[in-house]
Tab-separated table of C-alpha atoms in Angstrom:
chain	number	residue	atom	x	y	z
Z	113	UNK	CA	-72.876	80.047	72.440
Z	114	UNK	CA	-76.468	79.371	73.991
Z	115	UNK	CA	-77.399	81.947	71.050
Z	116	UNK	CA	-77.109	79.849	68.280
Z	117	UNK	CA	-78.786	76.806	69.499
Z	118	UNK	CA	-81.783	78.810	70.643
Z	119	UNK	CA	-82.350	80.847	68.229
Z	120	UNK	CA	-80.388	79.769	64.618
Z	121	UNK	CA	-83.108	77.384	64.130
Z	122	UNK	CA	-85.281	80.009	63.861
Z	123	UNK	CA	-83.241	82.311	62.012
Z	124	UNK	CA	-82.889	79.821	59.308
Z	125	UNK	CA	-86.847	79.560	58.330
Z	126	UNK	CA	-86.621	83.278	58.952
Z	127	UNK	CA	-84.235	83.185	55.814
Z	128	UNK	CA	-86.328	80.853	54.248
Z	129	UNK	CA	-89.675	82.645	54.586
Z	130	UNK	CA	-88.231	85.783	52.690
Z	131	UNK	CA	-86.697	83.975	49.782
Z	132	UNK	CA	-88.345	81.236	48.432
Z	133	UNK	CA	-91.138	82.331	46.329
Z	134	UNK	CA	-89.114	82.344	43.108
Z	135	UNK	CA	-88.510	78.757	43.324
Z	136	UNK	CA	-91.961	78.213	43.416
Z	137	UNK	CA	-93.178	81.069	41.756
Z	138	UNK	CA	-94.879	79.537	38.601
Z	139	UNK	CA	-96.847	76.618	40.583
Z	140	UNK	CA	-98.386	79.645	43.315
Z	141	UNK	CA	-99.417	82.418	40.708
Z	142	UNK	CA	-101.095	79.307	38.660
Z	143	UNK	CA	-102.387	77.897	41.715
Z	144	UNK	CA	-103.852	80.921	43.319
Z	145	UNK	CA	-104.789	82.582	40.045
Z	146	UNK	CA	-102.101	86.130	40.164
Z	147	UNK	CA	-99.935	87.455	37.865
Z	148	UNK	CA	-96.151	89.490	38.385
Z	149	UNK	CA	-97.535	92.608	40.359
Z	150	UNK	CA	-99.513	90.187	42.852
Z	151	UNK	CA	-96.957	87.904	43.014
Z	152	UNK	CA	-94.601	91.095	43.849
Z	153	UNK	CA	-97.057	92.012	46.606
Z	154	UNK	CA	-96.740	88.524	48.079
Z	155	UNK	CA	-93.521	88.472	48.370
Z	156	UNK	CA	-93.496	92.395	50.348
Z	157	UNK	CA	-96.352	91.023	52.629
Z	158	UNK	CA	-93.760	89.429	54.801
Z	159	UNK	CA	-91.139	92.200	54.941
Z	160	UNK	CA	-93.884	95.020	55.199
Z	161	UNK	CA	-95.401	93.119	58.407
Z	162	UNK	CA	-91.816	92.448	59.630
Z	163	UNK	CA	-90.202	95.955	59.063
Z	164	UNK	CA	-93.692	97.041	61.469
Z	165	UNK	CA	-93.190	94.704	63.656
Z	166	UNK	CA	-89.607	96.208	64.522
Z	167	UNK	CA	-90.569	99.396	66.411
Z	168	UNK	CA	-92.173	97.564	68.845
Z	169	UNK	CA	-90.161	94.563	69.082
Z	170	UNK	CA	-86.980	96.910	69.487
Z	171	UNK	CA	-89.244	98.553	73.067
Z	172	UNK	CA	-89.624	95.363	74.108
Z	173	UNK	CA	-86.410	94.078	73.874
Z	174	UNK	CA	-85.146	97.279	75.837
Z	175	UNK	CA	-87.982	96.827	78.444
Z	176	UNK	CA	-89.536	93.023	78.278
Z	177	UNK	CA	-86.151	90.887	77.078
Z	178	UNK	CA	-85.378	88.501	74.232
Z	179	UNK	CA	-87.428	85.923	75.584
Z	180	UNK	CA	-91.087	86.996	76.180
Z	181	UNK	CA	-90.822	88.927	72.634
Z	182	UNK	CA	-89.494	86.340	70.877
Z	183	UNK	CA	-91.987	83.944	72.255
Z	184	UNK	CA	-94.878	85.983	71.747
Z	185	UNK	CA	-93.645	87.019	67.627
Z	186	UNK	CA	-92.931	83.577	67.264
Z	187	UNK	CA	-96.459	81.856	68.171
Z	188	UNK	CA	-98.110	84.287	65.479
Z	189	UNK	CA	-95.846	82.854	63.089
Z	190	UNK	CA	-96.535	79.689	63.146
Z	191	UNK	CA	-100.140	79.821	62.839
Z	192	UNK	CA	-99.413	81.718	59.589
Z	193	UNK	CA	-96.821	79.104	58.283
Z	194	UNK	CA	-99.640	76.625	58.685
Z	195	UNK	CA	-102.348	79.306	57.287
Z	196	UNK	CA	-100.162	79.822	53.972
Z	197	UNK	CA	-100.108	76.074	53.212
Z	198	UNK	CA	-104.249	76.362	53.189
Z	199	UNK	CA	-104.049	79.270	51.197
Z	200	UNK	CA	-107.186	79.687	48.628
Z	201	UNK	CA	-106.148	83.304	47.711
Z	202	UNK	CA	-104.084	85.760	47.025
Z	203	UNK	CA	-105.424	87.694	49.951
Z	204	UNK	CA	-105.079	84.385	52.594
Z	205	UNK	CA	-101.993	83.709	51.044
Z	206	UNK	CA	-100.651	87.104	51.434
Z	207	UNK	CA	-102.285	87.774	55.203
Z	208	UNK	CA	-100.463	84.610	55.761
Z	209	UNK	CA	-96.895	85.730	54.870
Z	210	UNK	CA	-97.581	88.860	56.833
Z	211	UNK	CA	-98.004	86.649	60.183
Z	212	UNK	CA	-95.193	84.621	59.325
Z	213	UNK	CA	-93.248	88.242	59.198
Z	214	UNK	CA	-94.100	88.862	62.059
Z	215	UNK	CA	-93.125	85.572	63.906
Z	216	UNK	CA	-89.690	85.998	62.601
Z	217	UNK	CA	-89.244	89.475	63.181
Z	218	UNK	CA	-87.339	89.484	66.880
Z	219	UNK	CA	-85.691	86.761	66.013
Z	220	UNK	CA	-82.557	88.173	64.111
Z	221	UNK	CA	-82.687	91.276	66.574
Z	222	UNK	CA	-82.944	89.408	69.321
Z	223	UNK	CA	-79.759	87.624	68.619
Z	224	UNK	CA	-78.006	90.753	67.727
Z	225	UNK	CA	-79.401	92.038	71.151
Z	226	UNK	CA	-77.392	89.174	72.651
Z	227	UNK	CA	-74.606	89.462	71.015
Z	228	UNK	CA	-74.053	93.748	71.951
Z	229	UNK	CA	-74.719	92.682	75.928
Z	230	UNK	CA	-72.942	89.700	76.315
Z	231	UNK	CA	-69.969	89.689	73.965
Z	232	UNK	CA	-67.171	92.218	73.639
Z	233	UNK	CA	-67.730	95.043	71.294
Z	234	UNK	CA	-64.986	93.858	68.843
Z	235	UNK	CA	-66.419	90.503	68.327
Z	236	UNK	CA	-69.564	91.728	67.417
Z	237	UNK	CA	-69.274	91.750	63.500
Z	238	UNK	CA	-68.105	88.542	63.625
Z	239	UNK	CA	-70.612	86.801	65.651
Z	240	UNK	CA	-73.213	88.483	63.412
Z	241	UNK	CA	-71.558	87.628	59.868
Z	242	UNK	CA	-71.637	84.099	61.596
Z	243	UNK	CA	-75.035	83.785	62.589
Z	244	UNK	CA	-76.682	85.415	59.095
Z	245	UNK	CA	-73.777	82.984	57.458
Z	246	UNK	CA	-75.757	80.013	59.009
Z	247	UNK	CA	-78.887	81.399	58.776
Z	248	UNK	CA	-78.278	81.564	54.942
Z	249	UNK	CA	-78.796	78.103	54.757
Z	250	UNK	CA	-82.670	78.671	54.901
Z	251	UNK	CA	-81.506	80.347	51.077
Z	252	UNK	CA	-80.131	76.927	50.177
Z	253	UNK	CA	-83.365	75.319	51.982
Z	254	UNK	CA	-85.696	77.492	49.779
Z	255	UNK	CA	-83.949	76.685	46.770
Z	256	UNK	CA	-83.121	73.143	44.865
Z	257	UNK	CA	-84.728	71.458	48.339
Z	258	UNK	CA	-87.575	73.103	48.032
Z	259	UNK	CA	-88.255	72.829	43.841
Z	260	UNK	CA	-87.370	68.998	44.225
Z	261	UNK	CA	-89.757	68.587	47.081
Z	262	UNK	CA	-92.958	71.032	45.776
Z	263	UNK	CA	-92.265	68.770	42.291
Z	264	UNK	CA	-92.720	65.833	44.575
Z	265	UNK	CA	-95.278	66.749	47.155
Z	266	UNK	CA	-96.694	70.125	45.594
Z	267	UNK	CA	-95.999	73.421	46.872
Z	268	UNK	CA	-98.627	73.380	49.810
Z	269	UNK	CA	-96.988	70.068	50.963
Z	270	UNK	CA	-93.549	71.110	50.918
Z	271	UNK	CA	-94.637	74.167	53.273
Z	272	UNK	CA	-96.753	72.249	55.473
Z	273	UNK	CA	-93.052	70.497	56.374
Z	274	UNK	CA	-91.916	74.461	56.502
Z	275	UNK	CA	-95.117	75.002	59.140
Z	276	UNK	CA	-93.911	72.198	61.108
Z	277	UNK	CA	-90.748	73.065	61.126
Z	278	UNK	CA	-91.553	76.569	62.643
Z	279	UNK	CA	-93.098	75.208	65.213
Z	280	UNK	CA	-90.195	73.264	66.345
Z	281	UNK	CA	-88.445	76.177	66.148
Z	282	UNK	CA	-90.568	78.396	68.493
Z	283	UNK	CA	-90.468	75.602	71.214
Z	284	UNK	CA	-86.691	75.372	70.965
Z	285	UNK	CA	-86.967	79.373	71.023
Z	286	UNK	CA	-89.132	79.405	74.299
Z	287	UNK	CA	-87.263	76.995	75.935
Z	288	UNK	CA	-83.372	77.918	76.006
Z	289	UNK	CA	-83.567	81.836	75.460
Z	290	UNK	CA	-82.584	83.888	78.552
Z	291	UNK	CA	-82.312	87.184	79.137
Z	292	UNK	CA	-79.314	89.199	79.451
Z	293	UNK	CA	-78.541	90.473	83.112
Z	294	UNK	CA	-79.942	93.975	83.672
Z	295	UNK	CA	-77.743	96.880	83.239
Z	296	UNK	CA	-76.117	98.430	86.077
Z	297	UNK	CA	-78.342	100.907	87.822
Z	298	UNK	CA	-75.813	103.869	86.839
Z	299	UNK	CA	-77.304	103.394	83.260
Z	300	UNK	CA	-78.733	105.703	81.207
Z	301	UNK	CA	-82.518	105.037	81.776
Z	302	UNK	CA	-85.327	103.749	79.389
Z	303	UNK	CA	-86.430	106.285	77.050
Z	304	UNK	CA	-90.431	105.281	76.155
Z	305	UNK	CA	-90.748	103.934	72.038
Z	306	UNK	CA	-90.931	107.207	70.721
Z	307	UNK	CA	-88.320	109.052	72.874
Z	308	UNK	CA	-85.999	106.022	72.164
Z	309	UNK	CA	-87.110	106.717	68.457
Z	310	UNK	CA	-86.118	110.362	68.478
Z	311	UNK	CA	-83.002	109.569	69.956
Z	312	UNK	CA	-82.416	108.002	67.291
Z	313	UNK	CA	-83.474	109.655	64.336
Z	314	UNK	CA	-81.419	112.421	66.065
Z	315	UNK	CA	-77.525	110.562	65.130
Z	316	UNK	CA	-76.586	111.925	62.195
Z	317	UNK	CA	-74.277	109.425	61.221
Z	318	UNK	CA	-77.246	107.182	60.450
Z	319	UNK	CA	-79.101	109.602	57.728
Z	320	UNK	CA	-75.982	109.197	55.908
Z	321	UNK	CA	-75.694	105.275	56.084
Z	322	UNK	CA	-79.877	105.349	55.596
Z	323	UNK	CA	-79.641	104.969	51.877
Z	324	UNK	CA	-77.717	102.301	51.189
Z	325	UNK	CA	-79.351	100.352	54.499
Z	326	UNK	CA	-82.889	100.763	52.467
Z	327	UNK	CA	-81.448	99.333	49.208
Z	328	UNK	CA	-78.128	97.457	49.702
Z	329	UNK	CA	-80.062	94.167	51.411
Z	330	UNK	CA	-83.194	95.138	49.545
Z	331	UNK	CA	-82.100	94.243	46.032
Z	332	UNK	CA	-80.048	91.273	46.384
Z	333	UNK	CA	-82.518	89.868	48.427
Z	334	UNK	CA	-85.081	90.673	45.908
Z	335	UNK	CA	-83.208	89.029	43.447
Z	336	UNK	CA	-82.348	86.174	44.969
Z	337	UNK	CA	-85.684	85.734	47.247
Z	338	UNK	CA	-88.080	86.461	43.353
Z	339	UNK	CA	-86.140	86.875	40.219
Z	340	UNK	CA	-83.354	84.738	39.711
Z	341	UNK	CA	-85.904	82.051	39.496
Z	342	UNK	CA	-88.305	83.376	36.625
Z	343	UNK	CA	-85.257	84.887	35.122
Z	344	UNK	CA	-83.797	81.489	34.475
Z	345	UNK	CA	-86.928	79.530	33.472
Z	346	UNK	CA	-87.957	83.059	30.965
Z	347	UNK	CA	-84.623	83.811	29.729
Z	348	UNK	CA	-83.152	80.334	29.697
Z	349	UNK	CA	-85.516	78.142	29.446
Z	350	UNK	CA	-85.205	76.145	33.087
Z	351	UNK	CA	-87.427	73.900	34.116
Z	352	UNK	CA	-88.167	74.605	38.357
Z	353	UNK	CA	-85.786	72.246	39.267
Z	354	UNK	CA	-82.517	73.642	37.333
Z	355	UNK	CA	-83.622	77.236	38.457
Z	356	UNK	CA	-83.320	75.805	41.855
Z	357	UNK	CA	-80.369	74.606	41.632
Z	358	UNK	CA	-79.430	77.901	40.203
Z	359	UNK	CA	-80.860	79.539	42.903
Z	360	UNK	CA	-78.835	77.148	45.320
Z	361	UNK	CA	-75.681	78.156	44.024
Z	362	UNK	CA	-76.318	82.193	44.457
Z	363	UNK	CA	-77.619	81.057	47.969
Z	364	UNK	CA	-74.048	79.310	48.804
Z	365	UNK	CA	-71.761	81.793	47.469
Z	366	UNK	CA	-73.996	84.265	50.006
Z	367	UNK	CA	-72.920	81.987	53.088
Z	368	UNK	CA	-69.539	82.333	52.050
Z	369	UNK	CA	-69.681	86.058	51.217
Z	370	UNK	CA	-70.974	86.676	54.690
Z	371	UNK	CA	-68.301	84.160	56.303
Z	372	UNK	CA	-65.413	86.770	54.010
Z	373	UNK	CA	-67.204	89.849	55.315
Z	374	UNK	CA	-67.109	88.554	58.969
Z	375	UNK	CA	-63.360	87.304	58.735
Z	376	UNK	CA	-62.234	90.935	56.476
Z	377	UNK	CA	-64.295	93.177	59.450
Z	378	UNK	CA	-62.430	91.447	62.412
Z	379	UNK	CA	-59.112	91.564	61.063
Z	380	UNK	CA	-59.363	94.952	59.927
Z	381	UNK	CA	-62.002	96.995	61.691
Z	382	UNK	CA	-62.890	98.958	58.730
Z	383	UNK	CA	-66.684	98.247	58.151
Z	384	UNK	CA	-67.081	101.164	56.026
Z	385	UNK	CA	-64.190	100.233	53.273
Z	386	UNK	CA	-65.882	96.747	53.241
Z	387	UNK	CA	-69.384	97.774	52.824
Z	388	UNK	CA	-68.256	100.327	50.027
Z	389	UNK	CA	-66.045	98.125	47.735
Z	390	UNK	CA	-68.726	95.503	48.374
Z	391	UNK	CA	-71.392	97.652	47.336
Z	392	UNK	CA	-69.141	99.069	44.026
Z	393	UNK	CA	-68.664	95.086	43.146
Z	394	UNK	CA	-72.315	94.501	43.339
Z	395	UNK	CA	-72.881	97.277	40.820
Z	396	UNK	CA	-70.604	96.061	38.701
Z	397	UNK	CA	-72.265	92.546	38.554
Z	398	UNK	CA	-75.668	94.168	38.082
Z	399	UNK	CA	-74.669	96.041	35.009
Z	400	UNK	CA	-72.726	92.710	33.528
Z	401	UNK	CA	-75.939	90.962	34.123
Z	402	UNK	CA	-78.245	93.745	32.170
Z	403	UNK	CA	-75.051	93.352	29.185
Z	404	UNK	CA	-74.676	89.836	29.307
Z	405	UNK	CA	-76.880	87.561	31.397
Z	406	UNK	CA	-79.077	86.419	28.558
Z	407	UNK	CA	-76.531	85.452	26.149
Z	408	UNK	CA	-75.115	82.196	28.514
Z	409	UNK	CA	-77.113	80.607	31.501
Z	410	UNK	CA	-73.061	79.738	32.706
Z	411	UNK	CA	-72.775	83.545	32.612
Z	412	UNK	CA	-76.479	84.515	34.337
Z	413	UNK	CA	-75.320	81.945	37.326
Z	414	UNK	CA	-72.032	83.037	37.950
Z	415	UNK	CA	-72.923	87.305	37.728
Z	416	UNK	CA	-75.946	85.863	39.726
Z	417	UNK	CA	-73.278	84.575	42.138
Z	418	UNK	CA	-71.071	87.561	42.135
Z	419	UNK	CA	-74.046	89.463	43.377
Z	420	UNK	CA	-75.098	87.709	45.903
Z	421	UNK	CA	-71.703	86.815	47.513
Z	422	UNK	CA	-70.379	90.823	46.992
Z	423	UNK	CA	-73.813	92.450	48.447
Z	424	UNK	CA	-74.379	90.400	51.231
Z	425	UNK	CA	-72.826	93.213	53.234
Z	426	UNK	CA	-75.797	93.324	55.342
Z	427	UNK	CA	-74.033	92.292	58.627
Z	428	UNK	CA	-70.822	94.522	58.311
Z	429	UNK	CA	-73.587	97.554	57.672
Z	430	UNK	CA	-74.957	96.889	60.750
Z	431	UNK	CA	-71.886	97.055	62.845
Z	432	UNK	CA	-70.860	100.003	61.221
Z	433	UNK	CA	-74.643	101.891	62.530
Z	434	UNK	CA	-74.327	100.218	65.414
Z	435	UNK	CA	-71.368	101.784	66.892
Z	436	UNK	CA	-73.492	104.964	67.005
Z	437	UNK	CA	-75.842	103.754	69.492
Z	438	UNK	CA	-75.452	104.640	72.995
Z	439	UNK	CA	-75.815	101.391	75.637
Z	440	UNK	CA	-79.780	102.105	76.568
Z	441	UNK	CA	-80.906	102.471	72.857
Z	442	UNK	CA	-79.239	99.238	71.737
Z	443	UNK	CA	-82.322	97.098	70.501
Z	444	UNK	CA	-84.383	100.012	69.492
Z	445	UNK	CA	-81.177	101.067	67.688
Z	446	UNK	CA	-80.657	98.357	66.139
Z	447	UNK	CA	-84.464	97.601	65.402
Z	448	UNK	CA	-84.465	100.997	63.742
Z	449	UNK	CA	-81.696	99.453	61.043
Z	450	UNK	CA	-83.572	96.326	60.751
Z	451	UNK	CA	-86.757	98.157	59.880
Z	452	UNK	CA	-84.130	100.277	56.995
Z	453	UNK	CA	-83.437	97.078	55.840
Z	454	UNK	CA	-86.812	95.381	55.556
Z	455	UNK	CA	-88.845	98.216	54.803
Z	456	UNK	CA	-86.504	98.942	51.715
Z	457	UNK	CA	-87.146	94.938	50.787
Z	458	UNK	CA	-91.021	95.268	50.895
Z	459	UNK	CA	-90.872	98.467	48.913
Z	460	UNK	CA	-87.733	96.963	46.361
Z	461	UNK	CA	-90.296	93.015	45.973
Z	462	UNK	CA	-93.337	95.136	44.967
Z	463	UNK	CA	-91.797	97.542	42.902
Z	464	UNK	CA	-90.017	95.315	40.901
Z	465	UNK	CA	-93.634	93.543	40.155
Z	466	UNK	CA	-94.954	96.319	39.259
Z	467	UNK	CA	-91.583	97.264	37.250
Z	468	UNK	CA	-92.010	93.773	35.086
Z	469	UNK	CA	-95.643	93.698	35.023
Z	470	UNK	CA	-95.238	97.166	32.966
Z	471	UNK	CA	-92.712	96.335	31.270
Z	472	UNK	CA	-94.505	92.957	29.970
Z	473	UNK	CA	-97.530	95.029	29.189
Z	474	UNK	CA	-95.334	96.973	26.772
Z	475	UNK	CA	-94.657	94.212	24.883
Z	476	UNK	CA	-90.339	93.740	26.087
Z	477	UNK	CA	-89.888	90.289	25.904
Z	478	UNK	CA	-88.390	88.892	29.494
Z	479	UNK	CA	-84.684	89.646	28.695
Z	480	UNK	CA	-85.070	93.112	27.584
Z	481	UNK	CA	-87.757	92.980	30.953
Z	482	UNK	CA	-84.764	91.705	33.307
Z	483	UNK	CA	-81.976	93.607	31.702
Z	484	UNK	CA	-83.933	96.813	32.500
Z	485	UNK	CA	-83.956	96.014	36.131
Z	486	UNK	CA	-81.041	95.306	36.529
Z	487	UNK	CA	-79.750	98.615	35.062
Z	488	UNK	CA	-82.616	100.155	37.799
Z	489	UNK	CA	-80.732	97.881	40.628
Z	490	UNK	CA	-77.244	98.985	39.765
Z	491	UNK	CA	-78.622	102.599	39.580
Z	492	UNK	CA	-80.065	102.938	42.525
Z	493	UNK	CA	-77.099	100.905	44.401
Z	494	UNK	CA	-74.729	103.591	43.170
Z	495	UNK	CA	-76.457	106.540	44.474
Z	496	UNK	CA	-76.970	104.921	48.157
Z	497	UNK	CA	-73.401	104.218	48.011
Z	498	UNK	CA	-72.411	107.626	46.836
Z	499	UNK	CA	-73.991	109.282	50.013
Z	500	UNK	CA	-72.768	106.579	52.146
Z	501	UNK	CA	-69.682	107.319	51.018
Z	502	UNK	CA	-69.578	110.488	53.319
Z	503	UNK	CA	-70.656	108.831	56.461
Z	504	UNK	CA	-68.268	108.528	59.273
Z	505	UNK	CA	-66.582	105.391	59.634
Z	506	UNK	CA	-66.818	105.220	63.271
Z	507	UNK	CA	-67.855	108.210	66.321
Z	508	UNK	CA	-66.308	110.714	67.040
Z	509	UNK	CA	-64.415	110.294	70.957
């Protein structure tokens, strides 16, 4: 599918962008002078910019199309990508990211948009699980790659290959994206951004499958995308290479969590069941980690593992919400999730800064430090998932 090809390029630094600080974590707060609570902030520059970004880029993708929005987004992004690797603060550094958020934020909806207007309804979790499955490999990118190549070139050269990349990736963008046909005149028509909004916040289902939206992504991207990197160089004493790699192999067993979700939802059509088993597994491997993850780096990697491939539900979540959106509100629907998603990652990355930063200041060394937050994780993962619980698993007909 034209889709892929346009767009996966795209999707992949988009991946990239939001989780490879931790690999490179030590070298930037060193080189630009910040500490755990800065560094947090760094990190939730690029997911608060993108979760803003997706009111309006779910109006124009109702109104405008894939391809002007994307190709607009896209052309900010890359003169951030090539603003972060020229960084001389945390504030450049940080208005950098927040660019770069915004370049990347139609590109995931936009694919998504393509997939609900030109593909059948039932193939629709599957196309996405595929896409974010290949997209994941910006995780792998941002992880051993990354730490061999910032060891080899320094951190602002490695992203100044990052910044070219991106702009590759907006020309391939702007060149093969098309628009969908128009709907049929009979169609519901255009509600205006806030209209379509109401609309929205008006489904019910969705204030039930808000909670676990906000936090289910959130966390394991926050571990994956800023802990699991200091975590393994504090706890167990990596150097930045071996944390890659250990960051590499969370990063892999995500691809192949996604490519499980994807093949479970087709086969069975129960999005719900999957996302709440998922979400029950990921606790579970949260609360191992905060027992056991500093007594064996073998053990850290593989709980490290288990939570990444079991809460990578982040595609099957998003079928389930969107089967409450009716045909006109399709990209602002769906926009609407994304923002859940993102806005919960910003909030979950600076948090969690601010969480170890205090923590620190109390004088917890960094296991007792990371074993807290993970109990916090798993805590707040099993209260989303209580309340999604009671969420419809499909409309009512």
């Amino acid at each position: 599918m034209i889709v892929f090809i346009a767009l996966l390029p795209a999707y992949v630094l988009s991946i990239f962008y939001r989780s490879f600080l931790s690999v490179i974590a030590g070298p930037v707060m060193a080189d630009l002078g910040i500490g755990p609570a800065a560094f947090g902030l760094l990190g939730a520059a690029w997911f608060i910019a993108f979760a803003l970004a997706q009111f309006p880029v779910g109006w124009a993708l109702d109104r405008l199309g894939p391809r002007r929005t994307v190709a607009f987004a896209m052309a900010i992004g890359t003169v951030g990508a090539f603003l972060l690797t020229q960084a001389g603060s945390a504030a450049t550094a940080g208005f950098a990211m927040a660019l770069i958020g915004i370049g990347c934020s139609p590109v995931f909806m936009s694919s998504l948009f393509l997939f609900a207007r030109n593909a059948a309804p039932e193939r629709f979790g599957l196309l996405t699980s595929l896409f974010i499955a290949l997209g994941s490999l910006g995780n792998i990118a941002g992880a051993a790659p990354l730490a061999i190549a910032a060891g080899h070139f320094g951190w602002r050269g490695a992203m100044m290959a990052m910044a070219v990349g991106f702009l590759v990736a907006t020309v391939l963008a702007v060149t093969l994206v098309r628009d969908p046909p128009p709907r049929p005149a009979s169609a519901t028509p255009d509600e205006g951004l806030l209209q379509g909004l109401a609309s929205i916040l008006a489904l019910k289902p969705l204030w039930l499958i808000a909670p676990l939206t906000i936090t289910g992504y959130a966390i394991a991207a926050t571990a994956r995308g800023l802990w699991i990197g200091p975590f393994m160089t504090q706890v167990h004493g990596f150097d930045p290479v071996s944390a890659g790699h250990a960051a590499s192999i969370m990063a892999a067993v995500m691809i192949a969590g996604a490519f499980v979700y994807g093949w479970l939802e087709s086969r069975t059509g129960r999005a719900k069941t999957i996302v709440t088993w998922g979400t029950l597994l990921t606790v579970l491997g949260f609360a191992a980690l905060a027992l056991s993850g500093q007594q064996s780096h073998l053990t850290a990697v593989a709980l490290f593992s288990l939570v990444g491939a079991a809460g990578f539900t982040y595609a099957i979540l998003m079928a389930h919400a969107r089967q409450f959106f009716p045909e006109h509100l399709i990209g602002r629907g769906m926009t609407f999730v994304n923002f859940l998603f993102i806005a919960g990652a910003a909030a979950v990355q600076s948090a969690s800064g601010w969480f170890i930063a205090e923590q620190r200041a109390a004088g917890l060394d960094a296991a007792t430090t990371f074993a807290n937050l993970h109990w916090a994780f798993a805590a707040l993962l099993l209260a989303s998932v209580a309340i999604y619980a009671l969420s419809p698993a499909r409309p009512k007909r």
